XYZ file of C-alpha atoms in Angstrom:
108
model
C 33.169 47.902 25.071
C 31.388 45.688 27.582
C 29.766 42.302 27.114
C 26.353 43.854 27.785
C 26.769 46.147 24.792
C 27.484 43.159 22.524
C 24.478 41.254 23.842
C 22.221 44.296 23.357
C 23.262 44.643 19.698
C 22.543 40.968 19.028
C 19.019 41.226 20.411
C 17.869 43.295 17.445
C 17.611 40.230 15.200
C 15.730 37.302 16.751
C 17.636 34.071 16.691
C 16.155 31.248 14.668
C 17.537 27.884 13.691
C 19.178 27.635 10.281
C 17.136 26.214 7.421
C 18.981 22.899 7.616
C 17.605 22.340 11.122
C 14.102 23.342 10.100
C 14.031 20.729 7.350
C 15.080 17.985 9.758
C 12.594 18.735 12.508
C 9.531 17.050 10.874
C 11.464 13.818 10.450
C 12.167 13.657 14.176
C 8.521 13.327 15.194
C 7.979 9.825 13.694
C 11.015 8.616 15.627
C 9.570 10.079 18.782
C 6.284 8.255 18.132
C 8.201 5.031 17.563
C 10.141 5.525 20.790
C 6.875 6.113 22.662
C 5.441 2.925 21.148
C 8.615 1.021 21.986
C 8.569 2.269 25.580
C 4.886 1.434 25.948
C 5.409 -2.192 24.882
C 8.622 -2.703 26.835
C 6.583 -3.401 29.989
C 5.030 -6.517 28.467
C 6.519 -9.835 29.413
C 7.995 -11.909 26.587
C 5.632 -14.519 25.190
C 6.189 -18.139 26.054
C 7.116 -20.619 23.340
C 3.642 -22.156 23.488
C 1.951 -18.779 23.142
C 4.147 -17.844 20.184
C 3.365 -21.184 18.518
C -0.343 -20.708 19.145
C -0.321 -17.163 17.742
C 1.742 -18.301 14.760
C -0.709 -21.155 14.166
C -3.623 -18.685 14.187
C -1.808 -16.311 11.840
C -0.960 -19.170 9.478
C -4.562 -20.381 9.442
C -5.781 -16.843 8.765
C -3.282 -16.474 5.904
C -4.275 -19.827 4.379
C -7.986 -18.935 4.567
C -7.334 -15.559 2.965
C -5.228 -17.153 0.231
C -7.879 -19.813 -0.417
C -10.614 -17.150 -0.670
C -8.433 -15.163 -3.048
C -7.815 -18.232 -5.223
C -11.533 -19.039 -5.265
C -12.332 -15.473 -6.299
C -9.693 -15.512 -9.045
C -10.917 -18.896 -10.332
C -14.451 -17.551 -10.509
C -13.253 -14.418 -12.319
C -11.216 -16.476 -14.809
C -14.237 -18.682 -15.523
C -16.437 -15.631 -16.035
C -13.904 -13.981 -18.362
C -13.458 -17.197 -20.370
C -17.239 -17.373 -20.838
C -17.332 -13.738 -22.006
C -14.401 -14.408 -24.334
C -16.171 -17.435 -25.826
C -19.325 -15.385 -26.457
C -17.296 -12.613 -28.078
C -15.474 -15.136 -30.296
C -18.832 -16.506 -31.492
C -20.114 -12.988 -32.163
C -16.926 -12.143 -34.064
C -17.333 -15.253 -36.213
C -20.939 -14.314 -37.056
C -19.967 -10.722 -37.913
C -17.148 -11.952 -40.168
C -19.575 -14.236 -42.025
C -22.060 -11.380 -42.383
C -19.254 -9.139 -43.640
C -18.319 -11.709 -46.310
C -21.952 -11.980 -47.448
C -22.295 -8.198 -47.698
C -19.014 -7.873 -49.631
C -20.209 -10.574 -52.028
C -23.470 -8.684 -52.551
C -21.535 -5.460 -53.287
C -19.269 -7.099 -55.839
C -22.183 -8.471 -57.934
């Protein structure tokens, strides 16, 4: 039997990768994207110390402003909720008094 006969018999079923390879192939594409991103940025020169300090200073200021705005918003929300709570407590007190009066009227 010749090699050509063996090859001809194997051509009946198309070759495909095993299932284990198929499941891994989607996970390779994010790595490829990352490598492309890495390669794209590798041409940039490293930042100087002054530039890094300046960018860090800007980022810190942005973070502090965002944090301050968040705190201001939360303080406002807490104040609003405390006011609502106070109003509900007053309403509850009035309803309890009304309930007592009605129970007294029923018992007589």
